[in-house]
mmCIF file of C-alpha atoms in Angstrom:
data_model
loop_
_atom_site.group_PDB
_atom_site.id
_atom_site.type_symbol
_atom_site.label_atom_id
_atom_site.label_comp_id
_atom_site.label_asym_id
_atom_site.label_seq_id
_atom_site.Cartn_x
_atom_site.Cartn_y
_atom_site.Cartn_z
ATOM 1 C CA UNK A 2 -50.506 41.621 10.140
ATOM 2 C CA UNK A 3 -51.115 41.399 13.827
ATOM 3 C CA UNK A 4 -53.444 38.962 15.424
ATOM 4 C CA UNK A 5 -56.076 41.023 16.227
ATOM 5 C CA UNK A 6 -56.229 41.489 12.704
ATOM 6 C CA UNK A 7 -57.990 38.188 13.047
ATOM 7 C CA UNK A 8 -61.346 38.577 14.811
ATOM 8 C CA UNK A 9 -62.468 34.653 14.913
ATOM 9 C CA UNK A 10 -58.894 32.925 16.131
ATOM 10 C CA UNK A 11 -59.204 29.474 16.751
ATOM 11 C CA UNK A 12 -55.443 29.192 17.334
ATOM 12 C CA UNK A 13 -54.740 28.273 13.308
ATOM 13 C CA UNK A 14 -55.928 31.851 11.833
ATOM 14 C CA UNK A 15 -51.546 32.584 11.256
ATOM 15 C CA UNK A 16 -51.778 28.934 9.152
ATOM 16 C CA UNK A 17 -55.034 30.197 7.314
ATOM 17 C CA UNK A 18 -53.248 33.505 6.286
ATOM 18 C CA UNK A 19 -49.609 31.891 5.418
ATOM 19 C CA UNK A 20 -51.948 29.310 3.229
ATOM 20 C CA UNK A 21 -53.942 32.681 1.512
ATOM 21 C CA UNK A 22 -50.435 34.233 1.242
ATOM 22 C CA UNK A 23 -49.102 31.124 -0.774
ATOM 23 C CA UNK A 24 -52.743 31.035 -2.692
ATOM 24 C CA UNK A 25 -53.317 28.044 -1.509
ATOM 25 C CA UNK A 26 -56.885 28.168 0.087
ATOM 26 C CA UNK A 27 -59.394 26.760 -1.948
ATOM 27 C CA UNK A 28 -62.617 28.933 -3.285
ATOM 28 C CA UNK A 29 -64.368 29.064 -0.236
ATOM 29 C CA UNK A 30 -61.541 28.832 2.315
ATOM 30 C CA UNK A 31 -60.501 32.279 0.383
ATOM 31 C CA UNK A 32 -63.695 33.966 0.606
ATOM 32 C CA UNK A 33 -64.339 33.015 3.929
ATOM 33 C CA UNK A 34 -60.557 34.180 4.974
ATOM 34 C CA UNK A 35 -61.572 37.676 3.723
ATOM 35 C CA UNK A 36 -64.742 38.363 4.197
ATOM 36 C CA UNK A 37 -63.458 37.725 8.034
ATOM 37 C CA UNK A 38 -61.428 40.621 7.613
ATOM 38 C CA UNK A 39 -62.081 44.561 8.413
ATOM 39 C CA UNK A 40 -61.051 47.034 5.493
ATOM 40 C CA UNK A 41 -58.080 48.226 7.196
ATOM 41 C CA UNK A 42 -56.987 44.180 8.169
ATOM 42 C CA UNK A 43 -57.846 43.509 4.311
ATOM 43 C CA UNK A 44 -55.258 46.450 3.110
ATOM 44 C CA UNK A 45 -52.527 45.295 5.429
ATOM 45 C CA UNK A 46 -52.965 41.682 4.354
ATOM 46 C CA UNK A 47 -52.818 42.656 0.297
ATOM 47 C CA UNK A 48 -49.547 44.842 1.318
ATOM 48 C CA UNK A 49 -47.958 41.549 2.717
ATOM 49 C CA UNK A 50 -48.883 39.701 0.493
ATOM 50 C CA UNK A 51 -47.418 41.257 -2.048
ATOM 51 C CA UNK A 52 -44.248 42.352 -0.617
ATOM 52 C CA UNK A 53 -43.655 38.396 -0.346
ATOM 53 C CA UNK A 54 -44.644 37.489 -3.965
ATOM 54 C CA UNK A 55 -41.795 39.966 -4.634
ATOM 55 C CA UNK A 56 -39.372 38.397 -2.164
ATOM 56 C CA UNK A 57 -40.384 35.248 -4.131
ATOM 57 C CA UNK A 58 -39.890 36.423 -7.531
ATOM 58 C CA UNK A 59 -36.103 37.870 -6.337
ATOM 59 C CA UNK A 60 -34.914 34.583 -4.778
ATOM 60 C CA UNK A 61 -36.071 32.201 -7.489
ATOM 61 C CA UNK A 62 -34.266 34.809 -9.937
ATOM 62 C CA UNK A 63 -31.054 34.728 -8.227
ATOM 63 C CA UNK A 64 -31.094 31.246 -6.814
ATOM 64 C CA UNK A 65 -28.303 28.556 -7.927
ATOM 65 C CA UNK A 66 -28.912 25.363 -9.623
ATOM 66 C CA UNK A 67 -27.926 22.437 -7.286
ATOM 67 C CA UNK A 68 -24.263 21.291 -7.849
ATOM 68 C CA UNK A 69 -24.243 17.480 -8.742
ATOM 69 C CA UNK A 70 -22.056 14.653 -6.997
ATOM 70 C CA UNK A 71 -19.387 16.210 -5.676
ATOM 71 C CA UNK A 72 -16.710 15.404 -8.348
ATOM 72 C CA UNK A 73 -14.579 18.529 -9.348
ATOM 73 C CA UNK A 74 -16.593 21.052 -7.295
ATOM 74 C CA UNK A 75 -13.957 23.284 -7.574
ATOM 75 C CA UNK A 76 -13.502 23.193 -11.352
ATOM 76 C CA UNK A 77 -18.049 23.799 -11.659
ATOM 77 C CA UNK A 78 -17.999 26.432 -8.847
ATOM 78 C CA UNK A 79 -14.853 27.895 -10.734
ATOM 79 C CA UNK A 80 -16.647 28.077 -14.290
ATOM 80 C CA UNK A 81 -19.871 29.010 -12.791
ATOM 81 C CA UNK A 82 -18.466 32.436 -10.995
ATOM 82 C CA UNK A 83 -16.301 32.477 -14.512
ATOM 83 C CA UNK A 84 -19.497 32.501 -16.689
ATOM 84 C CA UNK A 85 -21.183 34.986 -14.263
ATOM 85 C CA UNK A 86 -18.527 37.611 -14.580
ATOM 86 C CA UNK A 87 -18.542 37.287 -18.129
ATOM 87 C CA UNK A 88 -21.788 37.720 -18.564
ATOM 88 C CA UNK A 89 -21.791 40.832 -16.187
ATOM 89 C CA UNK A 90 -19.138 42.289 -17.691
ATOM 90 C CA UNK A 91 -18.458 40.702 -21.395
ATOM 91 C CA UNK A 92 -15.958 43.952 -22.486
ATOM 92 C CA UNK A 93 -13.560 43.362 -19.921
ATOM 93 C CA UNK A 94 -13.497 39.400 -20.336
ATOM 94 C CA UNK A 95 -13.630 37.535 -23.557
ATOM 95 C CA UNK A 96 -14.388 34.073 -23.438
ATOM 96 C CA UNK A 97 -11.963 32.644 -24.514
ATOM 97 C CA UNK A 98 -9.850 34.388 -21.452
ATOM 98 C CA UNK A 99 -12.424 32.324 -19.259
ATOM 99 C CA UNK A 100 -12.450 28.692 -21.086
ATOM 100 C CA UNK A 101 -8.759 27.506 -20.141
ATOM 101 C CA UNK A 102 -8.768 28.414 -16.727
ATOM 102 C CA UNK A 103 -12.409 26.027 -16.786
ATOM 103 C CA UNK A 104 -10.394 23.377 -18.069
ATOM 104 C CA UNK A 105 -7.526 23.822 -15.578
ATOM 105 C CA UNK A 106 -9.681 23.210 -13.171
ATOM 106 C CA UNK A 107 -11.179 19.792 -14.376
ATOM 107 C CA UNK A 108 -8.656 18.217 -15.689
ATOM 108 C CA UNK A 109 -5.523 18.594 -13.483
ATOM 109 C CA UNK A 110 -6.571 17.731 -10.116
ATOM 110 C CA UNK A 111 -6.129 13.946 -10.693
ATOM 111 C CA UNK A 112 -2.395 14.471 -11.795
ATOM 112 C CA UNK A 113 -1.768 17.002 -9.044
ATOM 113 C CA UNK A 114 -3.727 14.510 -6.904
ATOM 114 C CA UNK A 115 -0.849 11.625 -7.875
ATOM 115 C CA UNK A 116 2.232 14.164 -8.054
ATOM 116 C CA UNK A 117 1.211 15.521 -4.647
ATOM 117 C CA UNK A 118 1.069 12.085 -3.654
ATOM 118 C CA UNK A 119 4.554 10.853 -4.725
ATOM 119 C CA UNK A 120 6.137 13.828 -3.664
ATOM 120 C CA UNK A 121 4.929 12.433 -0.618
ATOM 121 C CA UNK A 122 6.389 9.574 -0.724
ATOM 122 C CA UNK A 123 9.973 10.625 -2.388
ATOM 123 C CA UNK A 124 9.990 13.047 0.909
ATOM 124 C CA UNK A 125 9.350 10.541 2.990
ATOM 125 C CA UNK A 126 11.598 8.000 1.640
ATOM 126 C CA UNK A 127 14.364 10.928 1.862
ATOM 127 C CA UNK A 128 13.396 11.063 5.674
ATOM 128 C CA UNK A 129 14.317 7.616 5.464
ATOM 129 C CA UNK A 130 17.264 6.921 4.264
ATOM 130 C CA UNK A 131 18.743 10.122 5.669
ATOM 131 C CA UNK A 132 17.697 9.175 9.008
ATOM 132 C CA UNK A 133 15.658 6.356 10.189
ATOM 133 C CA UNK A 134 18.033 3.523 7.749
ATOM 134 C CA UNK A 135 21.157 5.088 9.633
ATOM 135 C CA UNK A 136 19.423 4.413 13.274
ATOM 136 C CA UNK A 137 18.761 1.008 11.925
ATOM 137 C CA UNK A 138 21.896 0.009 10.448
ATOM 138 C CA UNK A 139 23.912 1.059 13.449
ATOM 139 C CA UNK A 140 25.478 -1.525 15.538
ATOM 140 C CA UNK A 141 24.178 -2.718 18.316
ATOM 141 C CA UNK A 142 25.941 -3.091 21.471
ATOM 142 C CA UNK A 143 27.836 -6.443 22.202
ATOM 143 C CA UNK A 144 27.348 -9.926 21.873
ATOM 144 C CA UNK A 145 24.785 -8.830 18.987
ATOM 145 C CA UNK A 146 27.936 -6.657 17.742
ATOM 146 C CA UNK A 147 30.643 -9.830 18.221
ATOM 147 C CA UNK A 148 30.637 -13.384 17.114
ATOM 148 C CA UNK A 149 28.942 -15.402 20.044
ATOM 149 C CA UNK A 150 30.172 -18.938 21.424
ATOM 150 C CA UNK A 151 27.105 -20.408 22.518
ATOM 151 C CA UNK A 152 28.637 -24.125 22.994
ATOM 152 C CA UNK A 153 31.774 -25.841 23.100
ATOM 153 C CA UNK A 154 31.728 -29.769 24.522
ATOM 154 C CA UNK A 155 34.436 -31.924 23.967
ATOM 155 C CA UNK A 156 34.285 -36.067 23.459
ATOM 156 C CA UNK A 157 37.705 -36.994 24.976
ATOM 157 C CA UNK A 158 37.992 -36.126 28.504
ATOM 158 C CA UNK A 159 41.674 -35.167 27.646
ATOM 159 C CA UNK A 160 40.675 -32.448 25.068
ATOM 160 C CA UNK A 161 39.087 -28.934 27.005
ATOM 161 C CA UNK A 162 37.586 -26.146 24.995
ATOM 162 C CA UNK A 163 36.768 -22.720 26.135
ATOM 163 C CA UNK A 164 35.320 -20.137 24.221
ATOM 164 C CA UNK A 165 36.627 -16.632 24.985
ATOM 165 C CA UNK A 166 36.262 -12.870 23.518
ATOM 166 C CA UNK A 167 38.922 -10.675 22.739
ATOM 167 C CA UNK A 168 37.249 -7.004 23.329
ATOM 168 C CA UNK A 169 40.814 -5.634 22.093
ATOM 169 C CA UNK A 170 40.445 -7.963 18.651
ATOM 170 C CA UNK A 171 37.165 -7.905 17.968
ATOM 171 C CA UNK A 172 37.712 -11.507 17.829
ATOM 172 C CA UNK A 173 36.023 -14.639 19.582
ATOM 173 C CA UNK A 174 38.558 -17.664 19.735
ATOM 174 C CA UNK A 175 37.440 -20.958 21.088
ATOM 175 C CA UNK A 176 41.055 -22.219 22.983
ATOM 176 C CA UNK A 177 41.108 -25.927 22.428
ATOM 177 C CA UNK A 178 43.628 -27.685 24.207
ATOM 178 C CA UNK A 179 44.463 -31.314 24.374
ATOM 179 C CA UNK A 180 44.488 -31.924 21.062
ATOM 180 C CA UNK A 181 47.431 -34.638 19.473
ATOM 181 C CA UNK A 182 50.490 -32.987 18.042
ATOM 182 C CA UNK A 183 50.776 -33.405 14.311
ATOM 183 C CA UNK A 184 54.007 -33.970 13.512
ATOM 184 C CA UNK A 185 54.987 -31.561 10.080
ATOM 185 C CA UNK A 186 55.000 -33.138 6.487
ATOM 186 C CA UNK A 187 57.717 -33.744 4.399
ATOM 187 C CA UNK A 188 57.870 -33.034 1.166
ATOM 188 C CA UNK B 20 -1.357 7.141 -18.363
ATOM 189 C CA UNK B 21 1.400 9.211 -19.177
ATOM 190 C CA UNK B 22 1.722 11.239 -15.814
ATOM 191 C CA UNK B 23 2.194 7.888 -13.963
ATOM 192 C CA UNK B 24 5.836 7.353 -15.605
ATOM 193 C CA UNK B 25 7.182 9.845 -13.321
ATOM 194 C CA UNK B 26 6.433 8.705 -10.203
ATOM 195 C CA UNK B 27 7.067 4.627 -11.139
ATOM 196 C CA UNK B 28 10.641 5.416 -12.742
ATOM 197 C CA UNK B 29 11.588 7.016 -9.245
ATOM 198 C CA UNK B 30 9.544 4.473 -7.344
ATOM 199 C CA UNK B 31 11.982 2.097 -9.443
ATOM 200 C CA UNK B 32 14.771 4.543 -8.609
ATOM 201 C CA UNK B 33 14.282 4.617 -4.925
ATOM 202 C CA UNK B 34 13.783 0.488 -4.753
ATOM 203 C CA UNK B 35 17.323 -0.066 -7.293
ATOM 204 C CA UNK B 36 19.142 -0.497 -3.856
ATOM 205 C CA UNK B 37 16.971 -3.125 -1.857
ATOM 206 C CA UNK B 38 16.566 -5.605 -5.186
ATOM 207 C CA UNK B 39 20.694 -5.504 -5.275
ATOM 208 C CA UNK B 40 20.965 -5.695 -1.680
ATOM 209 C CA UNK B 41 18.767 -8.676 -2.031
ATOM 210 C CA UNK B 42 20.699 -10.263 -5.025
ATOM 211 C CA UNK B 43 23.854 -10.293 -3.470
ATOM 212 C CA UNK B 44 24.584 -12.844 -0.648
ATOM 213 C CA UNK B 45 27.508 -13.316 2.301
ATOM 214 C CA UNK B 46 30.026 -15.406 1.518
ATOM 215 C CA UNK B 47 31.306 -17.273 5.044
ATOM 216 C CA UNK B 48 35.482 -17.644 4.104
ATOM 217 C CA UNK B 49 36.968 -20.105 6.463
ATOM 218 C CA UNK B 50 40.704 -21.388 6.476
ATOM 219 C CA UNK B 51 43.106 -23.510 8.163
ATOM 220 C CA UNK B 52 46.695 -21.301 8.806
ATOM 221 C CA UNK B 53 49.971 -23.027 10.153
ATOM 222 C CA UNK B 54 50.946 -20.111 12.235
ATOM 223 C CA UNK B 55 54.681 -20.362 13.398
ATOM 224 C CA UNK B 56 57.324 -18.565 14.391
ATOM 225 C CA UNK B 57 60.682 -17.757 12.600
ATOM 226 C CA UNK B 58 63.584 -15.332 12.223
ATOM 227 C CA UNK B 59 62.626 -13.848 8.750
ATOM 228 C CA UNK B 60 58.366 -13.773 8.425
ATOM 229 C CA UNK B 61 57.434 -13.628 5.160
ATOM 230 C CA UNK B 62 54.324 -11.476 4.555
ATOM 231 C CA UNK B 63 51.033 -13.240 5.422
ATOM 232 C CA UNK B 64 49.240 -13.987 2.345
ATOM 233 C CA UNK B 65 45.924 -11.698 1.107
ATOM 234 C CA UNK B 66 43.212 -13.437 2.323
ATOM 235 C CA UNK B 67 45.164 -13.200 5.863
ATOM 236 C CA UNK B 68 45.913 -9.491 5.984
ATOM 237 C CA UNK B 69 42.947 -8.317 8.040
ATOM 238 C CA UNK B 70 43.738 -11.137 10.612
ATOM 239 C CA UNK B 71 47.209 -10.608 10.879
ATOM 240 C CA UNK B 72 47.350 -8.244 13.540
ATOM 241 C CA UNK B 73 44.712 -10.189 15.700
ATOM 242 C CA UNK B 74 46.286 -13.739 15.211
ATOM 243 C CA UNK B 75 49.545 -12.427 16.141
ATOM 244 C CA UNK B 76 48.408 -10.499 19.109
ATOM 245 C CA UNK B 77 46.153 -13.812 20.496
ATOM 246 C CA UNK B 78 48.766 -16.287 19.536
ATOM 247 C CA UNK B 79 51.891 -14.789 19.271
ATOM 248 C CA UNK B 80 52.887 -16.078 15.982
ATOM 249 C CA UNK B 81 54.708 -14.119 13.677
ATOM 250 C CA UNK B 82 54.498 -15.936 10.111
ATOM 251 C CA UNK B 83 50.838 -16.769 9.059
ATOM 252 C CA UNK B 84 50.341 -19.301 6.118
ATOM 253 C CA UNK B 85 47.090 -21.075 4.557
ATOM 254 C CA UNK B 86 47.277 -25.109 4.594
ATOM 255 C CA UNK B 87 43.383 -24.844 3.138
ATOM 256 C CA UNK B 88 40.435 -22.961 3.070
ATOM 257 C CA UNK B 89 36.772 -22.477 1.358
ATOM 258 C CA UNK B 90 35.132 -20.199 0.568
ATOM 259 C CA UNK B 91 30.962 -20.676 0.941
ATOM 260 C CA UNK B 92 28.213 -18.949 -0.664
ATOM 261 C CA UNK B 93 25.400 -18.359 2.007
ATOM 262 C CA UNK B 94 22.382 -19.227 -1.069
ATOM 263 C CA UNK B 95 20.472 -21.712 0.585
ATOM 264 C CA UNK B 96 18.919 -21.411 4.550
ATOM 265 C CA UNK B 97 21.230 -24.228 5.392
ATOM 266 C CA UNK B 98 24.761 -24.426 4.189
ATOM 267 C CA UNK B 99 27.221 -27.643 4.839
ATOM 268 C CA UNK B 100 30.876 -27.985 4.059
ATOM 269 C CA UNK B 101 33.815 -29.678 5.347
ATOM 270 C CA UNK B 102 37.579 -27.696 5.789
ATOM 271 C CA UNK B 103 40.034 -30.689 5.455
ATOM 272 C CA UNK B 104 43.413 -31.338 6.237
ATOM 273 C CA UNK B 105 46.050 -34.217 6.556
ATOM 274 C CA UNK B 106 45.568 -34.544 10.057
ATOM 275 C CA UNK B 107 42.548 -32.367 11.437
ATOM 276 C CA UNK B 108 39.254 -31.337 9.670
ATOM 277 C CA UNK B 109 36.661 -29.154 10.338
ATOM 278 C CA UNK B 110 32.467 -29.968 9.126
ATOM 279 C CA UNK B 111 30.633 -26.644 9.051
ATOM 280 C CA UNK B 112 26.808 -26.739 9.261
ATOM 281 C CA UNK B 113 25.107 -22.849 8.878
ATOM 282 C CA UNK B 114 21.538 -21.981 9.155
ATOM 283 C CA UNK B 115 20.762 -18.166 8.921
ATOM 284 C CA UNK B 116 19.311 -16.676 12.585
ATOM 285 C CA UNK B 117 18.852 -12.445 13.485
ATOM 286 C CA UNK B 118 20.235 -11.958 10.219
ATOM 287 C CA UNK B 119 23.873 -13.778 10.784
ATOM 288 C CA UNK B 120 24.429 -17.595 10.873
ATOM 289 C CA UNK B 121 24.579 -19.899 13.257
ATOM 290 C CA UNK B 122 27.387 -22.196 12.832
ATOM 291 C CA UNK B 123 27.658 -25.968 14.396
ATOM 292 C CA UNK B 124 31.313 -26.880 14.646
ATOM 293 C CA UNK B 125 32.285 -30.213 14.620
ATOM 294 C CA UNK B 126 36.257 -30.418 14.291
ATOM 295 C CA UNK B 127 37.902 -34.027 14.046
ATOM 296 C CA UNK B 128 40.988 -35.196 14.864
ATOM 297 C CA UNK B 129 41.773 -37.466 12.142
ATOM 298 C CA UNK B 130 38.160 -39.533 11.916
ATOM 299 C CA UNK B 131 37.826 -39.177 15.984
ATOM 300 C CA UNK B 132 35.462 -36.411 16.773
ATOM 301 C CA UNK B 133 37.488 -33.897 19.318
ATOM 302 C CA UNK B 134 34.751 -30.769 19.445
ATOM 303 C CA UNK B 135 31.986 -29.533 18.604
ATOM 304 C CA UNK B 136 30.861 -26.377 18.938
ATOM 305 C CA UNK B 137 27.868 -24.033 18.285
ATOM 306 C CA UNK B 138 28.828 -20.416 17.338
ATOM 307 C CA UNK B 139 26.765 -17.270 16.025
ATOM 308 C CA UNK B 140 28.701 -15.894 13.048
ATOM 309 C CA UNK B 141 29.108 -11.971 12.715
ATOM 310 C CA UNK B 142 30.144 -9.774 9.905
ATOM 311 C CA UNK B 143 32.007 -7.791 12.048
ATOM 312 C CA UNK B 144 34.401 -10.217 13.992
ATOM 313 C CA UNK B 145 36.067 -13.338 13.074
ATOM 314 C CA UNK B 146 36.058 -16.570 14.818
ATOM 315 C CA UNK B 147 39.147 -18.269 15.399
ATOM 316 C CA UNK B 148 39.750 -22.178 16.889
ATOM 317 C CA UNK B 149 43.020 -23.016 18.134
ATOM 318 C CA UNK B 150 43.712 -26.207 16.764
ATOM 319 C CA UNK B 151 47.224 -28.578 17.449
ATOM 320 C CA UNK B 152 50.388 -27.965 17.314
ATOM 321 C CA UNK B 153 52.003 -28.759 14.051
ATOM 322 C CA UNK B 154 55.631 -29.065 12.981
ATOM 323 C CA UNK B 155 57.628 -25.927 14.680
ATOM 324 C CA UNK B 156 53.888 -24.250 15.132
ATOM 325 C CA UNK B 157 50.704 -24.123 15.684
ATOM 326 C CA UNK B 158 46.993 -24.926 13.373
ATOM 327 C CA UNK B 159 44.463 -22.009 13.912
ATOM 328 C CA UNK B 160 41.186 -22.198 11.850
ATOM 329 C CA UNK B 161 39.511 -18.759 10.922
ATOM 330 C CA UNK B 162 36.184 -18.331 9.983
ATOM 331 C CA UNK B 163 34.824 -15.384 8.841
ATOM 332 C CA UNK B 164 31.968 -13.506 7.123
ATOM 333 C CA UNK B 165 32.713 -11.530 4.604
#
């Protein structure tokens, strides 16, 4: 259709004829539509019309059913293209080739989900312990490394303590001297 | 809930390590030696073998042998103990800090307080006071976490 097809266009005649398309003008609003129309406007207007009552027809026959929530797509999607091909071509497929990989797909993903999930985790920890743990547990420079003296006062004036670090011993010794002799035991 | 026995035994498997890391706790050994020095050394008792070396080459010593010693279980946050001897004795008070121990040193000379001290304990060197001479020798106190 071409809009001269439409002699009296008040700027809505493409809404009037996408309305008579769909059949949705009432009584009058159809006959009025039409009798608007020359004989050649009125041919090219059936022709369209029905060339999109067949588009119609072919879309709602090959359209797909919504898919619902959006739990296990994979396994309905799977079992939907499954039951297509079987029905397509039922000599080459049996059904019950088709019904275990269905249930393969809705059943398993949970435990793959949670394997998948501690293999994960067991690489990880592996990553770990192989190399993070070792970083962690190795020493740390000195004083962290060596025993630390932080304080070392005496009472008597005549006693002295100094606290001191043997690099060579890996030792800290805190020298106290001063202190009375103590004379040996005798058994 | 069969497929989740897998992954908890190795879970279990993997953690094994940290719960008996946990369970097991340092033990701070501390002891008073009479180190002296004489023609024929005997060998230094056990508990003195991995000091040997060190005592000998800070105090020149060559015979190393225990008057006392203790041996204390770090359990608690705080630990207390006392090292005693005839003449000299040694209170110990620990609190754990960065994963060693802080020790306060308090070392008497009979019942008359002669030192005290505040030292950081670490696992991988000893600390060693010089204490008086004694007899032909000399009183060192070790402590050391083992």
């Amino acid at each position: 259709m071409k809009r001269s097809d439409f002699p009296a266009d008040d700027g809505r005649a493409d809404e009037r004829f996408t309305a008579w398309l769909d059949g949705r003008l009432t009584e009058a609003e159809r006959a009025e539509f039409e009798a608007a129309l020359d004989a050649g406007a009125r041919d090219r207007a059936e022709a369209e019309r029905s060339e999109a009552l067949k588009l119609g027809d072919l879309l709602r026959r090959h359209a797909m059913g919504p898919v619902r929530g959006c739990e296990g797509l994979n396994a309905q999607v799977l079992a939907r293209i499954q039951a297509e091909t079987a029905a397509v071509d039922a000599a080459s497929e049996t059904p019950a080739e088709v019904a275990p990989m269905a249930v393969a797909g809705g059943s398993k993903p949970l435990g793959r989900l949670v394997w998948g999930g501690f293999g994960g985790l067991a690489a990880a920890a592996v990553l770990f312990f192989a190399f993070v743990q070792p970083v962690l547990n190795r020493p740390g420079p000195p004083p962290e490394y060596y025993a630390q003296a932080f304080k070392a006062t005496t009472a008597d004036p005549t006693i002295s303590a100094v606290a001191v670090h043997s690099e060579a011993d890996q030792a800290t010794v805190i020298w106290i001297d001063g202190l009375d002799y103590v004379p040996a035991q005798k058994n | 809930m069969r497929f989740l026995r897998g992954p908890l035994f190795f879970l279990l498997l993997l953690l094994t390590p940290l719960f008996a890391k946990a369970a097991g706790s340092d033990v701070v050994w501390s002891g008073l030696v009479y180190a002296s020095t004489v023609p024929n050394p005997t060998p230094p008792p056990l508990e003195l073998v991995s000091f040997t070396a060190k005592l000998q080459h800070i105090f020149g010593y060559n015979q190393l042998q225990i008057v006392g010693q203790h041996s204390q279980e770090m359990g608690a946050a705080v630990e207390q103990w006392l090292l005693p001897a005839n003449q000299i004795s040694l209170l110990v008070n620990s609190r754990r800090a960065q994963g060693n121990y802080q020790l306060d040193l308090q070392l008497f000379q009979g019942s008359r307080p002669a030192v005290h001290s505040v030292v950081m304990l670490s696992r991988q060197s000893p600390i060693f006071l010089k204490g008086p001479l004694y007899g032909e020798g000399q009183l060192i106190i070790i402590l050391s976490l083992k």
